[in-house]
Amino acid sequence: MGSKTKTTEAPALRRELKARHLTMIAIGGSIGTGLFVASGATISQAGPGGALFSYILIGLMVYFLMTSLGELAAYMPVSGSFATYGQNYVEEGFGFALGWNYWYNWAVTIAVDLVAAQLVMGWWFPDTPGWIWSALFLCVIFLLNYISVRGFGEAEYWFSLIKVATVIIFIIVGVAMIIGIFKGVEPVGWSNWTTGDAPFAGGFAAMIGVAMIVGFSFQGTELIGIAAGESENPEKNIPRARAHPEKI
């Protein structure tokens, strides 16, 4: 049975997100726990070559996914995003299931991020109870979602910029360690690609097995679709914001 198309937005939504906000939301959304914490598990299970293969494979899937989502978001910029698209173009129950599945996804992700935050901060401040860090970051997340749309966009922009700068620094330091620029430290070279079962530890099964972890690392790129309902000019800004994360 067909369902009525529902694309009306709630009166409280304000279209105040600019192109730079959407771009950094998409880029910064995919840089986080999955990259800084979970990437180590990916490499240890599948080896450096297997991890690289998995990231390329999932990256291609995300590219095609974001291309489709970007087109739909530009055509129908609603905050319900793919849940609304599923309801309108597939079936109302499908959109209902998508919406609750996405809510559960982020409910679990927030918990994972809070645990990761206390693990990271615990390395710097080992004498501080971990729950304090989790509570502190939970308050920060709540405040960022409580403020205005423009304020949230600005906060996401600068936090994402910090994460991008951190990744660039990590890459520079990693290259320096490989070629041995630091004094008193022997160059690592390509030894990690030949140690043990590397570069493809565990074979093809391991590469497919870590796909879920790799997919978690890409989570957040879809946020431009969610933010389309509050974009200042979605027809122009969504395609531009989608293009930059795909290139990266």
Coordinates of C-alpha atoms in Angstrom, one line a residue:
M1 CA 0.0 0.0 0.0
G2 CA 1.2 3.5 -0.8
S3 CA 1.9 6.0 1.9
K4 CA 1.4 9.7 1.9
T5 CA 4.5 11.9 1.2
K6 CA 5.5 13.8 4.3
T7 CA 8.2 16.4 3.7
T8 CA 7.1 19.3 5.9
E9 CA 9.6 20.5 8.4
A10 CA 9.1 21.4 12.0
P11 CA 8.7 25.2 12.6
A12 CA 11.7 25.2 15.0
L13 CA 14.2 24.3 12.3
R14 CA 16.3 27.2 11.1
R15 CA 18.4 27.2 7.9
E16 CA 21.6 28.7 9.3
L17 CA 24.3 26.2 8.3
K18 CA 26.7 27.5 5.7
A19 CA 28.7 25.5 3.2
R20 CA 31.8 25.6 5.4
H21 CA 29.8 24.2 8.3
L22 CA 28.5 21.3 6.3
T23 CA 31.9 20.6 4.8
M24 CA 33.6 20.3 8.2
I25 CA 30.7 18.4 9.7
A26 CA 31.1 15.8 7.0
I27 CA 34.9 15.7 7.3
G28 CA 35.0 15.9 11.0
G29 CA 32.2 13.4 11.5
S30 CA 34.4 10.6 9.9
I31 CA 37.5 11.6 12.0
G32 CA 37.2 10.3 15.5
T33 CA 37.1 7.2 17.6
G34 CA 37.1 4.9 14.5
L35 CA 40.3 6.4 13.2
F36 CA 42.3 7.4 16.4
V37 CA 41.4 4.3 18.5
A38 CA 39.9 1.5 16.3
S39 CA 42.4 1.7 13.5
G40 CA 44.9 -0.1 15.6
A41 CA 42.6 -3.1 16.0
T42 CA 42.1 -3.2 12.2
I43 CA 45.8 -3.3 11.5
S44 CA 46.5 -5.9 14.2
Q45 CA 43.8 -8.3 12.8
A46 CA 44.3 -7.8 9.1
G47 CA 47.8 -6.5 8.8
P48 CA 48.8 -3.1 7.2
G49 CA 48.0 -4.4 3.7
G50 CA 44.7 -5.9 4.7
A51 CA 43.7 -2.8 6.6
L52 CA 44.5 -0.6 3.6
F53 CA 42.4 -2.9 1.3
S54 CA 39.5 -2.8 3.7
Y55 CA 39.6 1.0 3.9
I56 CA 39.7 1.3 0.1
L57 CA 36.8 -1.1 -0.3
I58 CA 34.6 0.6 2.3
G59 CA 35.7 4.0 1.1
L60 CA 34.4 3.2 -2.4
M61 CA 31.1 2.1 -0.9
V62 CA 30.9 5.3 1.1
Y63 CA 31.6 7.3 -2.1
F64 CA 28.7 5.9 -4.0
L65 CA 26.5 6.1 -0.9
M66 CA 27.3 9.8 -0.4
T67 CA 26.8 10.6 -4.0
S68 CA 23.3 9.2 -3.9
L69 CA 22.5 10.8 -0.5
G70 CA 23.9 14.1 -1.6
E71 CA 21.6 14.2 -4.7
L72 CA 18.6 13.3 -2.6
A73 CA 19.5 15.9 0.1
A74 CA 19.9 18.6 -2.5
Y75 CA 16.6 17.7 -4.1
M76 CA 14.7 17.2 -0.8
P77 CA 16.5 19.0 2.1
V78 CA 14.7 17.7 5.1
S79 CA 16.2 16.9 8.6
G80 CA 14.6 13.4 8.4
S81 CA 17.1 12.6 5.6
F82 CA 17.2 8.9 4.6
A83 CA 14.5 7.9 7.0
T84 CA 12.1 10.4 5.2
Y85 CA 13.4 9.2 1.8
G86 CA 12.7 5.6 2.8
Q87 CA 9.3 6.5 4.0
N88 CA 8.4 8.5 0.8
Y89 CA 10.0 6.3 -1.9
V90 CA 9.9 2.8 -0.4
E91 CA 7.4 2.2 2.4
E92 CA 6.4 4.0 5.6
G93 CA 7.5 1.1 7.7
F94 CA 10.9 1.1 6.0
G95 CA 11.4 4.7 6.9
F96 CA 10.2 4.0 10.5
A97 CA 12.8 1.2 10.9
L98 CA 15.6 3.3 9.4
G99 CA 14.9 6.2 11.8
W100 CA 15.0 4.0 14.9
N101 CA 18.0 2.0 13.6
Y102 CA 19.9 5.3 13.2
W103 CA 18.9 6.5 16.6
Y104 CA 20.1 3.2 18.2
N105 CA 23.3 3.5 16.1
W106 CA 24.2 6.9 17.6
A107 CA 23.1 5.9 21.1
V108 CA 25.7 3.1 21.0
T109 CA 28.2 5.3 19.3
I110 CA 28.0 8.1 21.9
A111 CA 28.6 5.5 24.6
V112 CA 31.6 4.1 22.7
D113 CA 33.0 7.7 22.3
L114 CA 32.6 8.4 26.0
V115 CA 34.5 5.2 26.9
A116 CA 37.2 6.1 24.4
A117 CA 37.4 9.6 25.8
Q118 CA 38.1 8.3 29.3
L119 CA 40.7 5.8 28.0
V120 CA 42.5 8.6 26.2
M121 CA 42.3 11.1 29.0
G122 CA 43.3 8.3 31.5
W123 CA 46.7 8.1 29.8
W124 CA 47.4 11.7 30.6
F125 CA 45.6 11.8 34.0
P126 CA 45.9 8.3 35.4
D127 CA 44.8 9.3 38.9
T128 CA 41.4 10.8 37.8
P129 CA 38.5 8.4 37.8
G130 CA 37.3 7.5 34.3
W131 CA 33.6 8.3 34.9
I132 CA 34.5 11.9 35.5
W133 CA 35.9 12.3 32.0
S134 CA 32.9 10.5 30.5
A135 CA 30.5 12.8 32.5
L136 CA 32.4 15.9 31.4
F137 CA 32.4 15.0 27.7
L138 CA 28.7 14.0 28.0
C139 CA 27.9 17.5 29.3
V140 CA 29.9 19.1 26.4
I141 CA 27.9 17.0 23.9
F142 CA 24.7 18.1 25.6
L143 CA 25.6 21.7 25.5
L144 CA 26.7 21.6 21.8
N145 CA 23.3 20.2 20.9
Y146 CA 21.4 22.7 23.2
I147 CA 22.8 25.9 21.6
S148 CA 21.5 27.4 18.4
V149 CA 22.1 25.9 15.0
R150 CA 24.6 28.5 14.0
G151 CA 26.5 28.0 17.3
F152 CA 26.5 24.3 16.7
G153 CA 27.8 24.7 13.2
E154 CA 30.6 27.0 14.4
A155 CA 31.6 24.6 17.1
E156 CA 31.6 21.7 14.7
Y157 CA 33.7 23.7 12.2
W158 CA 36.5 24.5 14.7
F159 CA 36.5 21.1 16.4
S160 CA 36.7 19.4 13.0
L161 CA 39.4 21.8 11.9
I162 CA 41.4 20.7 15.0
K163 CA 40.9 17.0 14.1
V164 CA 42.0 17.6 10.5
A165 CA 45.1 19.4 11.7
T166 CA 45.8 16.5 14.1
V167 CA 45.6 13.9 11.3
I168 CA 48.0 16.0 9.2
I169 CA 50.4 16.2 12.0
F170 CA 50.1 12.4 12.5
I171 CA 50.9 11.8 8.9
I172 CA 53.9 14.1 9.0
V173 CA 55.3 12.5 12.1
G174 CA 54.6 9.0 10.7
V175 CA 56.5 9.8 7.5
A176 CA 59.4 11.2 9.6
M177 CA 59.5 8.0 11.7
I178 CA 59.5 5.8 8.5
I179 CA 62.5 7.7 7.0
G180 CA 64.2 8.2 10.3
I181 CA 64.4 12.0 10.7
F182 CA 64.3 12.0 14.5
K183 CA 67.7 11.8 16.1
G184 CA 68.4 8.7 18.2
V185 CA 65.6 6.8 16.6
E186 CA 66.2 4.2 13.9
P187 CA 64.1 4.5 10.8
V188 CA 61.1 2.1 10.8
G189 CA 61.1 1.9 7.0
W190 CA 58.8 -0.9 5.7
S191 CA 59.4 -3.3 8.5
N192 CA 55.8 -3.4 9.6
W193 CA 54.9 -4.7 6.1
T194 CA 57.2 -7.8 6.5
T195 CA 56.9 -8.7 10.2
G196 CA 55.1 -12.0 10.9
D197 CA 52.2 -12.6 8.6
A198 CA 52.2 -9.0 7.3
P199 CA 51.1 -7.4 5.1
F200 CA 48.0 -9.5 4.9
A201 CA 47.6 -11.1 8.3
G202 CA 44.7 -13.5 8.5
G203 CA 44.2 -13.5 4.7
F204 CA 41.0 -12.5 2.9
A205 CA 38.7 -13.6 5.8
A206 CA 40.5 -11.1 8.1
M207 CA 40.1 -8.3 5.6
I208 CA 36.4 -8.9 5.4
G209 CA 36.1 -9.4 9.1
V210 CA 37.5 -5.9 9.9
A211 CA 35.1 -4.3 7.5
M212 CA 32.7 -3.5 10.3
I213 CA 35.4 -1.6 12.2
V214 CA 36.4 0.2 9.1
G215 CA 32.7 1.1 8.4
F216 CA 32.5 2.5 11.9
S217 CA 35.5 4.7 11.0
F218 CA 33.5 6.3 8.1
Q219 CA 30.4 6.9 10.2
G220 CA 29.6 10.5 10.3
T221 CA 29.9 11.4 6.6
E222 CA 26.2 10.9 6.3
L223 CA 25.6 13.9 8.7
I224 CA 25.4 16.3 5.8
G225 CA 22.2 14.6 4.8
I226 CA 20.8 15.1 8.3
A227 CA 22.0 18.7 8.4
A228 CA 20.4 19.5 5.0
G229 CA 17.2 20.5 6.7
E230 CA 19.0 23.3 8.4
S231 CA 21.3 24.3 5.5
E232 CA 21.2 27.9 4.4
N233 CA 21.2 27.0 0.7
P234 CA 21.0 23.2 0.4
E235 CA 20.8 23.1 -3.4
K236 CA 24.2 24.7 -3.6
N237 CA 25.9 23.8 -0.3
I238 CA 25.1 20.1 -0.2
P239 CA 27.0 19.1 -3.4
R240 CA 29.9 21.3 -2.4
A241 CA 30.1 19.8 1.1
R242 CA 29.8 16.3 -0.2
A243 CA 32.6 16.7 -2.7
H244 CA 35.4 17.5 -0.2
P245 CA 35.1 14.4 2.1
E246 CA 34.9 12.2 -1.0
K247 CA 38.2 13.6 -2.3
I248 CA 39.9 13.1 1.1

